[in-house]
PDB file of C-alpha atoms and ligand atoms in Angstrom:
ATOM      1  CA  MET A   7     -97.796 -88.119 -58.405  1.00  0.00           C
ATOM      2  CA  SER A   8    -101.364 -89.302 -57.717  1.00  0.00           C
ATOM      3  CA  HIS A   9    -100.150 -90.958 -54.526  1.00  0.00           C
ATOM      4  CA  GLN A  10    -101.418 -88.949 -51.553  1.00  0.00           C
ATOM      5  CA  THR A  11    -101.326 -89.328 -47.821  1.00  0.00           C
ATOM      6  CA  MET A  12    -103.743 -87.671 -45.452  1.00  0.00           C
ATOM      7  CA  ILE A  13    -102.727 -86.937 -41.914  1.00  0.00           C
ATOM      8  CA  ASN A  14    -105.211 -85.650 -39.393  1.00  0.00           C
ATOM      9  CA  LYS A  15    -102.870 -83.698 -37.141  1.00  0.00           C
ATOM     10  CA  GLY A  16    -105.544 -83.340 -34.433  1.00  0.00           C
ATOM     11  CA  ASN A  17    -105.676 -87.086 -33.879  1.00  0.00           C
ATOM     12  CA  LEU A  18    -101.939 -87.355 -33.397  1.00  0.00           C
ATOM     13  CA  ILE A  19    -101.705 -84.458 -30.950  1.00  0.00           C
ATOM     14  CA  LYS A  20    -103.266 -86.589 -28.213  1.00  0.00           C
ATOM     15  CA  TYR A  21    -100.159 -88.792 -28.349  1.00  0.00           C
ATOM     16  CA  LYS A  22     -97.833 -85.859 -27.690  1.00  0.00           C
ATOM     17  CA  ALA A  23     -96.197 -85.243 -24.311  1.00  0.00           C
ATOM     18  CA  ASP A  24     -98.039 -82.776 -22.084  1.00  0.00           C
ATOM     19  CA  CYS A  25     -95.381 -82.043 -19.450  1.00  0.00           C
ATOM     20  CA  GLU A  26     -97.715 -79.669 -17.560  1.00  0.00           C
ATOM     21  CA  ASN A  27     -99.858 -82.666 -16.627  1.00  0.00           C
ATOM     22  CA  CYS A  28     -97.036 -85.092 -15.883  1.00  0.00           C
ATOM     23  CA  PHE A  29     -95.060 -85.658 -12.690  1.00  0.00           C
ATOM     24  CA  GLY A  30     -91.753 -85.475 -14.577  1.00  0.00           C
ATOM     25  CA  LEU A  31     -91.839 -89.254 -14.981  1.00  0.00           C
ATOM     26  CA  CYS A  32     -89.232 -89.480 -17.751  1.00  0.00           C
ATOM     27  CA  CYS A  33     -86.917 -87.369 -15.559  1.00  0.00           C
ATOM     28  CA  VAL A  34     -87.207 -89.863 -12.679  1.00  0.00           C
ATOM     29  CA  ALA A  35     -88.156 -93.328 -13.907  1.00  0.00           C
ATOM     30  CA  LEU A  36     -85.537 -93.672 -16.650  1.00  0.00           C
ATOM     31  CA  PRO A  37     -81.783 -94.186 -16.186  1.00  0.00           C
ATOM     32  CA  PHE A  38     -79.144 -92.135 -18.059  1.00  0.00           C
ATOM     33  CA  ILE A  39     -75.596 -93.039 -18.932  1.00  0.00           C
ATOM     34  CA  LYS A  40     -73.088 -90.194 -19.092  1.00  0.00           C
ATOM     35  CA  SER A  41     -72.478 -89.626 -22.801  1.00  0.00           C
ATOM     36  CA  ALA A  42     -72.823 -87.046 -25.560  1.00  0.00           C
ATOM     37  CA  ASP A  43     -76.563 -87.111 -24.765  1.00  0.00           C
ATOM     38  CA  PHE A  44     -76.445 -86.778 -20.966  1.00  0.00           C
ATOM     39  CA  ALA A  45     -73.999 -84.789 -18.844  1.00  0.00           C
ATOM     40  CA  VAL A  46     -74.215 -87.218 -15.885  1.00  0.00           C
ATOM     41  CA  ASP A  47     -75.113 -90.809 -14.935  1.00  0.00           C
ATOM     42  CA  LYS A  48     -78.466 -91.356 -13.257  1.00  0.00           C
ATOM     43  CA  ASP A  49     -80.183 -94.506 -11.951  1.00  0.00           C
ATOM     44  CA  GLY A  50     -83.759 -95.365 -12.928  1.00  0.00           C
ATOM     45  CA  GLY A  51     -86.093 -94.222 -10.118  1.00  0.00           C
ATOM     46  CA  ALA A  52     -83.796 -91.387  -8.993  1.00  0.00           C
ATOM     47  CA  PRO A  53     -84.967 -87.855  -9.806  1.00  0.00           C
ATOM     48  CA  CYS A  54     -82.725 -85.888 -12.171  1.00  0.00           C
ATOM     49  CA  LYS A  55     -80.933 -83.101 -10.280  1.00  0.00           C
ATOM     50  CA  ASN A  56     -82.465 -80.571 -12.694  1.00  0.00           C
ATOM     51  CA  LEU A  57     -86.044 -81.561 -11.905  1.00  0.00           C
ATOM     52  CA  GLN A  58     -87.715 -78.849  -9.825  1.00  0.00           C
ATOM     53  CA  SER A  59     -90.335 -79.247  -7.083  1.00  0.00           C
ATOM     54  CA  ASP A  60     -93.095 -78.296  -9.568  1.00  0.00           C
ATOM     55  CA  PHE A  61     -91.929 -81.160 -11.879  1.00  0.00           C
ATOM     56  CA  ARG A  62     -90.524 -78.694 -14.423  1.00  0.00           C
ATOM     57  CA  CYS A  63     -87.034 -78.890 -15.826  1.00  0.00           C
ATOM     58  CA  GLY A  64     -84.730 -76.191 -14.448  1.00  0.00           C
ATOM     59  CA  ILE A  65     -82.650 -76.072 -17.647  1.00  0.00           C
ATOM     60  CA  HIS A  66     -85.438 -76.565 -20.192  1.00  0.00           C
ATOM     61  CA  GLU A  67     -84.388 -73.580 -22.340  1.00  0.00           C
ATOM     62  CA  ASP A  68     -80.798 -74.772 -22.707  1.00  0.00           C
ATOM     63  CA  LEU A  69     -80.834 -78.579 -22.601  1.00  0.00           C
ATOM     64  CA  ARG A  70     -78.515 -78.905 -25.592  1.00  0.00           C
ATOM     65  CA  GLY A  71     -76.075 -76.286 -24.282  1.00  0.00           C
ATOM     66  CA  LYS A  72     -75.922 -77.930 -20.850  1.00  0.00           C
ATOM     67  CA  GLY A  73     -75.163 -81.403 -22.246  1.00  0.00           C
ATOM     68  CA  TYR A  74     -78.665 -82.927 -22.065  1.00  0.00           C
ATOM     69  CA  LYS A  75     -79.368 -83.330 -25.786  1.00  0.00           C
ATOM     70  CA  GLY A  76     -80.919 -86.751 -25.017  1.00  0.00           C
ATOM     71  CA  CYS A  77     -83.815 -85.039 -23.223  1.00  0.00           C
ATOM     72  CA  THR A  78     -84.725 -83.094 -26.380  1.00  0.00           C
ATOM     73  CA  VAL A  79     -85.109 -86.294 -28.416  1.00  0.00           C
ATOM     74  CA  TYR A  80     -87.132 -88.359 -25.952  1.00  0.00           C
ATOM     75  CA  GLU A  81     -90.837 -88.828 -26.642  1.00  0.00           C
ATOM     76  CA  CYS A  82     -93.305 -90.390 -24.206  1.00  0.00           C
ATOM     77  CA  PHE A  83     -96.182 -90.137 -26.730  1.00  0.00           C
ATOM     78  CA  GLY A  84     -98.465 -88.877 -23.954  1.00  0.00           C
ATOM     79  CA  ALA A  85     -97.723 -91.750 -21.561  1.00  0.00           C
ATOM     80  CA  GLY A  86     -96.499 -89.320 -18.871  1.00  0.00           C
ATOM     81  CA  GLN A  87     -99.806 -87.502 -18.488  1.00  0.00           C
ATOM     82  CA  LYS A  88    -101.741 -90.783 -18.824  1.00  0.00           C
ATOM     83  CA  VAL A  89     -99.887 -92.424 -15.929  1.00  0.00           C
ATOM     84  CA  SER A  90     -99.952 -89.249 -13.818  1.00  0.00           C
ATOM     85  CA  GLN A  91    -103.550 -88.222 -14.309  1.00  0.00           C
ATOM     86  CA  PHE A  92    -105.391 -91.405 -15.275  1.00  0.00           C
ATOM     87  CA  THR A  93    -103.594 -94.430 -13.820  1.00  0.00           C
ATOM     88  CA  TYR A  94    -102.608 -92.665 -10.576  1.00  0.00           C
ATOM     89  CA  LYS A  95    -105.453 -90.113 -10.568  1.00  0.00           C
ATOM     90  CA  GLY A  96    -103.272 -87.062 -10.041  1.00  0.00           C
ATOM     91  CA  LYS A  97    -101.393 -88.424  -6.988  1.00  0.00           C
ATOM     92  CA  ASP A  98     -97.699 -87.796  -7.501  1.00  0.00           C
ATOM     93  CA  TRP A  99     -94.718 -89.925  -6.472  1.00  0.00           C
ATOM     94  CA  ARG A 100     -93.416 -87.381  -3.962  1.00  0.00           C
ATOM     95  CA  GLU A 101     -96.606 -87.463  -1.898  1.00  0.00           C
ATOM     96  CA  ASN A 102     -97.252 -91.174  -2.386  1.00  0.00           C
ATOM     97  CA  LYS A 103     -93.964 -92.816  -1.643  1.00  0.00           C
ATOM     98  CA  SER A 104     -95.609 -96.247  -1.316  1.00  0.00           C
ATOM     99  CA  THR A 105     -96.651 -96.276  -4.994  1.00  0.00           C
ATOM    100  CA  ALA A 106     -93.664 -94.368  -6.408  1.00  0.00           C
ATOM    101  CA  LYS A 107     -91.673 -97.468  -7.368  1.00  0.00           C
ATOM    102  CA  GLU A 108     -94.702 -99.053  -8.989  1.00  0.00           C
ATOM    103  CA  MET A 109     -95.385 -95.858 -10.960  1.00  0.00           C
ATOM    104  CA  PHE A 110     -91.829 -95.905 -12.327  1.00  0.00           C
ATOM    105  CA  HIS A 111     -92.384 -99.506 -13.534  1.00  0.00           C
ATOM    106  CA  VAL A 112     -95.723 -98.665 -15.118  1.00  0.00           C
ATOM    107  CA  PHE A 113     -94.438 -95.604 -17.010  1.00  0.00           C
ATOM    108  CA  PRO A 114     -92.185 -97.400 -19.577  1.00  0.00           C
ATOM    109  CA  ILE A 115     -94.958 -99.958 -20.210  1.00  0.00           C
ATOM    110  CA  MET A 116     -97.414 -97.139 -20.885  1.00  0.00           C
ATOM    111  CA  GLN A 117     -94.826 -95.424 -23.070  1.00  0.00           C
ATOM    112  CA  GLN A 118     -94.662 -98.507 -25.310  1.00  0.00           C
ATOM    113  CA  LEU A 119     -98.457 -98.702 -25.557  1.00  0.00           C
ATOM    114  CA  HIS A 120     -98.725 -95.002 -26.406  1.00  0.00           C
ATOM    115  CA  GLU A 121     -95.993 -95.322 -29.022  1.00  0.00           C
ATOM    116  CA  MET A 122     -98.060 -98.099 -30.657  1.00  0.00           C
ATOM    117  CA  LEU A 123    -101.135 -95.863 -30.478  1.00  0.00           C
ATOM    118  CA  TYR A 124     -99.271 -93.041 -32.218  1.00  0.00           C
ATOM    119  CA  TYR A 125     -98.289 -95.302 -35.115  1.00  0.00           C
ATOM    120  CA  LEU A 126    -101.721 -96.940 -35.334  1.00  0.00           C
ATOM    121  CA  GLN A 127    -103.419 -93.552 -35.368  1.00  0.00           C
ATOM    122  CA  GLU A 128    -101.109 -92.392 -38.132  1.00  0.00           C
ATOM    123  CA  ALA A 129    -101.818 -95.608 -40.080  1.00  0.00           C
ATOM    124  CA  VAL A 130    -105.583 -95.237 -39.809  1.00  0.00           C
ATOM    125  CA  ASN A 131    -105.387 -91.612 -40.963  1.00  0.00           C
ATOM    126  CA  LEU A 132    -103.866 -92.562 -44.307  1.00  0.00           C
ATOM    127  CA  VAL A 133    -105.952 -92.877 -47.446  1.00  0.00           C
ATOM    128  CA  GLU A 134    -103.664 -95.655 -48.708  1.00  0.00           C
ATOM    129  CA  THR A 135    -104.733 -97.936 -45.843  1.00  0.00           C
ATOM    130  CA  ARG A 136    -108.440 -97.640 -46.544  1.00  0.00           C
ATOM    131  CA  SER A 137    -108.668-101.395 -47.278  1.00  0.00           C
ATOM    132  CA  ILE A 138    -107.414-102.231 -43.764  1.00  0.00           C
ATOM    133  CA  HIS A 139    -108.901 -99.321 -41.791  1.00  0.00           C
ATOM    134  CA  SER A 140    -111.297-101.555 -39.827  1.00  0.00           C
ATOM    135  CA  GLU A 141    -108.465-103.926 -38.815  1.00  0.00           C
ATOM    136  CA  ILE A 142    -106.291-101.012 -37.704  1.00  0.00           C
ATOM    137  CA  GLN A 143    -109.139 -99.353 -35.819  1.00  0.00           C
ATOM    138  CA  LYS A 144    -109.894-102.612 -33.979  1.00  0.00           C
ATOM    139  CA  VAL A 145    -106.306-102.982 -32.765  1.00  0.00           C
ATOM    140  CA  LEU A 146    -106.177 -99.285 -31.961  1.00  0.00           C
ATOM    141  CA  ASP A 147    -109.276 -99.624 -29.747  1.00  0.00           C
ATOM    142  CA  GLU A 148    -107.779-102.706 -28.067  1.00  0.00           C
ATOM    143  CA  THR A 149    -104.586-100.779 -27.363  1.00  0.00           C
ATOM    144  CA  VAL A 150    -106.534 -97.866 -25.864  1.00  0.00           C
ATOM    145  CA  ALA A 151    -108.311-100.377 -23.592  1.00  0.00           C
ATOM    146  CA  LEU A 152    -104.930-101.727 -22.427  1.00  0.00           C
ATOM    147  CA  THR A 153    -103.810 -98.231 -21.400  1.00  0.00           C
ATOM    148  CA  LYS A 154    -106.779 -98.110 -19.035  1.00  0.00           C
ATOM    149  CA  LEU A 155    -105.749-101.193 -17.069  1.00  0.00           C
ATOM    150  CA  ASN A 156    -104.837-100.858 -13.400  1.00  0.00           C
ATOM    151  CA  PRO A 157    -101.129-100.741 -12.445  1.00  0.00           C
ATOM    152  CA  VAL A 158    -100.857-104.446 -11.527  1.00  0.00           C
ATOM    153  CA  SER A 159    -102.498-105.565 -14.785  1.00  0.00           C
ATOM    154  CA  LEU A 160    -100.238-103.220 -16.755  1.00  0.00           C
ATOM    155  CA  MET A 161     -97.145-104.701 -15.088  1.00  0.00           C
ATOM    156  CA  ASN A 162     -98.340-108.223 -15.953  1.00  0.00           C
ATOM    157  CA  LEU A 163     -99.125-107.362 -19.561  1.00  0.00           C
ATOM    158  CA  ASN A 164     -97.309-109.232 -22.314  1.00  0.00           C
ATOM    159  CA  VAL A 165     -96.350-106.139 -24.299  1.00  0.00           C
ATOM    160  CA  SER A 166     -94.274-108.120 -26.833  1.00  0.00           C
ATOM    161  CA  ASN A 167     -97.284-110.211 -27.862  1.00  0.00           C
ATOM    162  CA  HIS A 168     -99.397-107.132 -28.417  1.00  0.00           C
ATOM    163  CA  ARG A 169     -96.557-105.392 -30.258  1.00  0.00           C
ATOM    164  CA  ALA A 170     -96.368-108.329 -32.693  1.00  0.00           C
ATOM    165  CA  VAL A 171    -100.048-107.848 -33.613  1.00  0.00           C
ATOM    166  CA  VAL A 172     -99.539-104.096 -34.059  1.00  0.00           C
ATOM    167  CA  ASN A 173     -96.366-104.603 -36.034  1.00  0.00           C
ATOM    168  CA  GLU A 174     -98.102-106.733 -38.635  1.00  0.00           C
ATOM    169  CA  LEU A 175    -100.513-103.893 -39.383  1.00  0.00           C
ATOM    170  CA  LEU A 176     -97.747-101.314 -39.483  1.00  0.00           C
ATOM    171  CA  LEU A 177     -95.860-103.449 -42.001  1.00  0.00           C
ATOM    172  CA  LYS A 178     -98.974-103.703 -44.190  1.00  0.00           C
ATOM    173  CA  THR A 179     -99.368 -99.929 -43.918  1.00  0.00           C
ATOM    174  CA  SER A 180     -95.777 -99.401 -44.976  1.00  0.00           C
ATOM    175  CA  GLU A 181     -96.212-101.601 -48.030  1.00  0.00           C
ATOM    176  CA  LEU A 182     -99.436 -99.839 -49.060  1.00  0.00           C
ATOM    177  CA  VAL A 183     -97.862 -96.391 -48.786  1.00  0.00           C
ATOM    178  CA  ARG A 184     -94.632 -97.294 -50.607  1.00  0.00           C
ATOM    179  CA  LEU A 185     -96.270 -99.536 -53.215  1.00  0.00           C
ATOM    180  CA  LYS A 186     -96.990 -96.936 -55.864  1.00  0.00           C
ATOM    181  CA  VAL A 187     -93.749 -95.007 -55.540  1.00  0.00           C
ATOM    182  CA  LYS A 188     -91.259 -95.488 -58.358  1.00  0.00           C
ATOM    183  CA  LYS A 189     -88.029 -96.471 -56.644  1.00  0.00           C
ATOM    184  CA  ASP A 190     -84.417 -96.386 -57.715  1.00  0.00           C
ATOM    185  CA  LYS A 191     -83.821-100.171 -57.591  1.00  0.00           C
ATOM    186  CA  ASN A 192     -80.031-100.001 -57.996  1.00  0.00           C
ATOM    187  CA  LEU A 193     -79.715 -97.619 -55.110  1.00  0.00           C
ATOM    188  CA  GLN A 194     -82.136 -99.710 -53.052  1.00  0.00           C
ATOM    189  CA  LYS A 195     -79.813-102.699 -53.322  1.00  0.00           C
ATOM    190  CA  LYS A 196     -76.956-100.593 -51.988  1.00  0.00           C
ATOM    191  CA  VAL A 197     -78.876 -99.055 -49.099  1.00  0.00           C
ATOM    192  CA  GLY A 198     -81.455-101.769 -48.352  1.00  0.00           C
ATOM    193  CA  LYS A 199     -83.442-102.186 -45.169  1.00  0.00           C
ATOM    194  CA  GLY A 200     -81.544-102.820 -41.974  1.00  0.00           C
ATOM    195  CA  MET A 201     -78.133-101.926 -43.427  1.00  0.00           C
ATOM    196  CA  ASP A 202     -75.693 -99.983 -41.352  1.00  0.00           C
ATOM    197  CA  LEU A 203     -75.621 -96.555 -42.963  1.00  0.00           C
ATOM    198  CA  ILE A 204     -73.802 -94.674 -40.238  1.00  0.00           C
ATOM    199  CA  GLY A 205     -72.151 -91.670 -41.887  1.00  0.00           C
ATOM    200  CA  ALA A 206     -73.352 -92.769 -45.369  1.00  0.00           C
ATOM    201  CA  LYS A 207     -72.871 -90.238 -48.165  1.00  0.00           C
ATOM    202  CA  LEU A 208     -76.267 -89.939 -49.805  1.00  0.00           C
ATOM    203  CA  LYS A 209     -76.392 -86.266 -50.736  1.00  0.00           C
ATOM    204  CA  GLY A 210     -78.979 -85.574 -53.452  1.00  0.00           C
ATOM    205  CA  ALA A 211     -79.947 -89.270 -53.760  1.00  0.00           C
ATOM    206  CA  ASN A 212     -83.332 -90.483 -54.947  1.00  0.00           C
ATOM    207  CA  LEU A 213     -84.433 -92.449 -51.865  1.00  0.00           C
ATOM    208  CA  LYS A 214     -88.165 -92.213 -52.462  1.00  0.00           C
ATOM    209  CA  GLY A 215     -90.276 -95.018 -51.001  1.00  0.00           C
ATOM    210  CA  MET A 216     -87.455 -96.646 -49.026  1.00  0.00           C
ATOM    211  CA  SER A 217     -88.055 -98.604 -45.864  1.00  0.00           C
ATOM    212  CA  TRP A 218     -85.633 -97.361 -43.218  1.00  0.00           C
ATOM    213  CA  ARG A 219     -87.095 -99.695 -40.591  1.00  0.00           C
ATOM    214  CA  GLY A 220     -84.565 -99.995 -37.781  1.00  0.00           C
ATOM    215  CA  THR A 221     -81.795 -98.616 -39.999  1.00  0.00           C
ATOM    216  CA  PHE A 222     -78.851 -96.780 -38.478  1.00  0.00           C
ATOM    217  CA  LEU A 223     -78.645 -93.479 -40.325  1.00  0.00           C
ATOM    218  CA  ILE A 224     -76.573 -91.817 -37.625  1.00  0.00           C
ATOM    219  CA  ALA A 225     -74.702 -88.806 -39.058  1.00  0.00           C
ATOM    220  CA  ALA A 226     -75.671 -89.831 -42.615  1.00  0.00           C
ATOM    221  CA  ASP A 227     -75.355 -87.094 -45.215  1.00  0.00           C
ATOM    222  CA  LEU A 228     -78.884 -86.860 -46.616  1.00  0.00           C
ATOM    223  CA  ARG A 229     -78.677 -83.261 -47.792  1.00  0.00           C
ATOM    224  CA  GLU A 230     -81.072 -82.440 -50.646  1.00  0.00           C
ATOM    225  CA  SER A 231     -82.116 -86.087 -50.918  1.00  0.00           C
ATOM    226  CA  ASP A 232     -85.584 -87.207 -51.952  1.00  0.00           C
ATOM    227  CA  LEU A 233     -86.984 -89.022 -48.905  1.00  0.00           C
ATOM    228  CA  ARG A 234     -90.663 -88.816 -49.768  1.00  0.00           C
ATOM    229  CA  TYR A 235     -92.980 -91.712 -48.881  1.00  0.00           C
ATOM    230  CA  CYS A 236     -90.391 -93.528 -46.797  1.00  0.00           C
ATOM    231  CA  ASP A 237     -91.020 -95.625 -43.692  1.00  0.00           C
ATOM    232  CA  PHE A 238     -88.861 -94.353 -40.811  1.00  0.00           C
ATOM    233  CA  ILE A 239     -90.093 -96.603 -38.016  1.00  0.00           C
ATOM    234  CA  GLY A 240     -87.346 -97.247 -35.503  1.00  0.00           C
ATOM    235  CA  SER A 241     -84.610 -95.723 -37.638  1.00  0.00           C
ATOM    236  CA  ASP A 242     -81.822 -93.959 -35.797  1.00  0.00           C
ATOM    237  CA  LEU A 243     -81.432 -90.497 -37.302  1.00  0.00           C
ATOM    238  CA  ARG A 244     -79.169 -88.939 -34.705  1.00  0.00           C
ATOM    239  CA  ASP A 245     -77.104 -86.156 -36.285  1.00  0.00           C
ATOM    240  CA  ALA A 246     -78.271 -87.111 -39.800  1.00  0.00           C
ATOM    241  CA  ASN A 247     -77.961 -84.095 -42.083  1.00  0.00           C
ATOM    242  CA  LEU A 248     -81.321 -83.267 -43.662  1.00  0.00           C
ATOM    243  CA  HIS A 249     -80.507 -79.811 -45.024  1.00  0.00           C
ATOM    244  CA  GLY A 250     -82.752 -79.261 -48.035  1.00  0.00           C
ATOM    245  CA  ALA A 251     -84.110 -82.845 -47.983  1.00  0.00           C
ATOM    246  CA  ASN A 252     -87.733 -83.625 -48.781  1.00  0.00           C
ATOM    247  CA  LEU A 253     -89.496 -86.014 -46.366  1.00  0.00           C
ATOM    248  CA  GLN A 254     -93.083 -85.184 -47.275  1.00  0.00           C
ATOM    249  CA  GLY A 255     -95.481 -88.120 -47.296  1.00  0.00           C
ATOM    250  CA  SER A 256     -93.111 -90.219 -45.193  1.00  0.00           C
ATOM    251  CA  ILE A 257     -94.609 -92.304 -42.427  1.00  0.00           C
ATOM    252  CA  PHE A 258     -93.815 -93.375 -38.882  1.00  0.00           C
ATOM    253  CA  LEU A 259     -91.397 -90.506 -38.447  1.00  0.00           C
ATOM    254  CA  THR A 260     -91.662 -88.989 -34.964  1.00  0.00           C
ATOM    255  CA  GLN A 261     -90.902 -85.547 -33.620  1.00  0.00           C
ATOM    256  CA  ALA A 262     -88.192 -87.071 -31.418  1.00  0.00           C
ATOM    257  CA  GLN A 263     -86.443 -88.551 -34.478  1.00  0.00           C
ATOM    258  CA  VAL A 264     -86.622 -85.198 -36.265  1.00  0.00           C
ATOM    259  CA  ASN A 265     -85.332 -83.373 -33.167  1.00  0.00           C
ATOM    260  CA  ALA A 266     -82.220 -85.547 -33.278  1.00  0.00           C
ATOM    261  CA  THR A 267     -81.291 -84.451 -36.815  1.00  0.00           C
ATOM    262  CA  GLU A 268     -79.767 -81.378 -38.414  1.00  0.00           C
ATOM    263  CA  GLY A 269     -81.824 -79.510 -40.973  1.00  0.00           C
ATOM    264  CA  ASP A 270     -82.753 -76.060 -42.195  1.00  0.00           C
ATOM    265  CA  LYS A 271     -85.598 -73.927 -43.496  1.00  0.00           C
ATOM    266  CA  TYR A 272     -85.423 -75.736 -46.829  1.00  0.00           C
ATOM    267  CA  THR A 273     -86.046 -79.193 -45.327  1.00  0.00           C
ATOM    268  CA  LYS A 274     -89.575 -80.368 -46.047  1.00  0.00           C
ATOM    269  CA  LEU A 275     -91.237 -82.425 -43.286  1.00  0.00           C
ATOM    270  CA  PRO A 276     -94.554 -84.291 -43.147  1.00  0.00           C
ATOM    271  CA  SER A 277     -97.171 -81.684 -42.181  1.00  0.00           C
ATOM    272  CA  HIS A 278     -97.853 -83.047 -38.670  1.00  0.00           C
ATOM    273  CA  LEU A 279     -94.238 -82.521 -37.550  1.00  0.00           C
ATOM    274  CA  ASN A 280     -92.674 -79.259 -36.359  1.00  0.00           C
ATOM    275  CA  VAL A 281     -89.365 -77.750 -37.435  1.00  0.00           C
ATOM    276  CA  PRO A 282     -86.961 -78.152 -34.461  1.00  0.00           C
ATOM    277  CA  LYS A 283     -85.789 -74.853 -32.965  1.00  0.00           C
ATOM    278  CA  HIS A 284     -82.120 -75.728 -33.374  1.00  0.00           C
ATOM    279  CA  TRP A 285     -82.512 -75.968 -37.172  1.00  0.00           C
ATOM    280  CA  LEU A 286     -83.197 -72.255 -37.342  1.00  0.00           C
ATOM    281  CA  THR A 287     -80.506 -70.918 -35.002  1.00  0.00           C
TER     282      THR A 287
HETATM  283  S1  SF4 B 311     -82.385 -82.348 -17.659  1.00  0.00           S
HETATM  284 FE1  SF4 B 311     -84.475 -81.608 -17.444  1.00  0.00          FE
HETATM  285  S2  SF4 B 311     -85.653 -82.711 -19.041  1.00  0.00           S
HETATM  286 FE2  SF4 B 311     -83.710 -83.788 -18.761  1.00  0.00          FE
HETATM  287  S3  SF4 B 311     -84.181 -85.383 -17.264  1.00  0.00           S
HETATM  288 FE3  SF4 B 311     -83.379 -83.631 -16.140  1.00  0.00          FE
HETATM  289  S4  SF4 B 311     -85.191 -82.478 -15.517  1.00  0.00           S
HETATM  290 FE4  SF4 B 311     -85.821 -83.894 -17.142  1.00  0.00          FE
END
């Protein structure tokens, strides 16, 4: 296939969580509901009982075993360190009780902006998007500028409006990447975009070039399927079985999505993503 994607892994690393430089914001700001993903309920703004005084997780090595699988599939895209070190200049919420509440409001806004940055950076790295690189770069620069706003301006930001602008470019990117891929049209009709494919049996299927935008693929059997050059933005892959599947060249797939799946040493991922530890144990 002449169709090639080019990912510059270095550019995407800056949108990866750096917990050493974060005040454990996802462990405080966000609420949990007791479920298969979290062992207990927790209100937003209340520190998780496993968060230590140094902002490290006391059960980090065994989150899955202790019933906190949800923590292994959360991704802040680098928003945690941005809010901690840039927006609040290294002053944590324990010492600065007056700004703590504000910081917990700012964090999810920053998380959304950083998520957009991750996707925009991926889009601008692709050779297929060469014709729209300048448009993507412009919106990427605008998004970076938004992340540098002060806390009050961030809280007043209309994130939905900005997301709509970003989304248009991500859709164009998706089309450009999937354009040249020969697709199985019959199968596409059966498993088209946005369909509920929870538990779907798709072992060994030719799913090349599909858009899985916002699709529920929870616990889908995708073993040995061809998932190259797909768009995975917003798809729910929890417990999807990817043993032996090939996802190379696919776009808008995040580490958090991959961490939520089952796979093995034969699963082929896009080169900028890591094999989750639990696949190999
Ligand atoms: S279990 Fe650990 S990673 Fe999960 S919220 Fe609590 S402290 Fe954070």
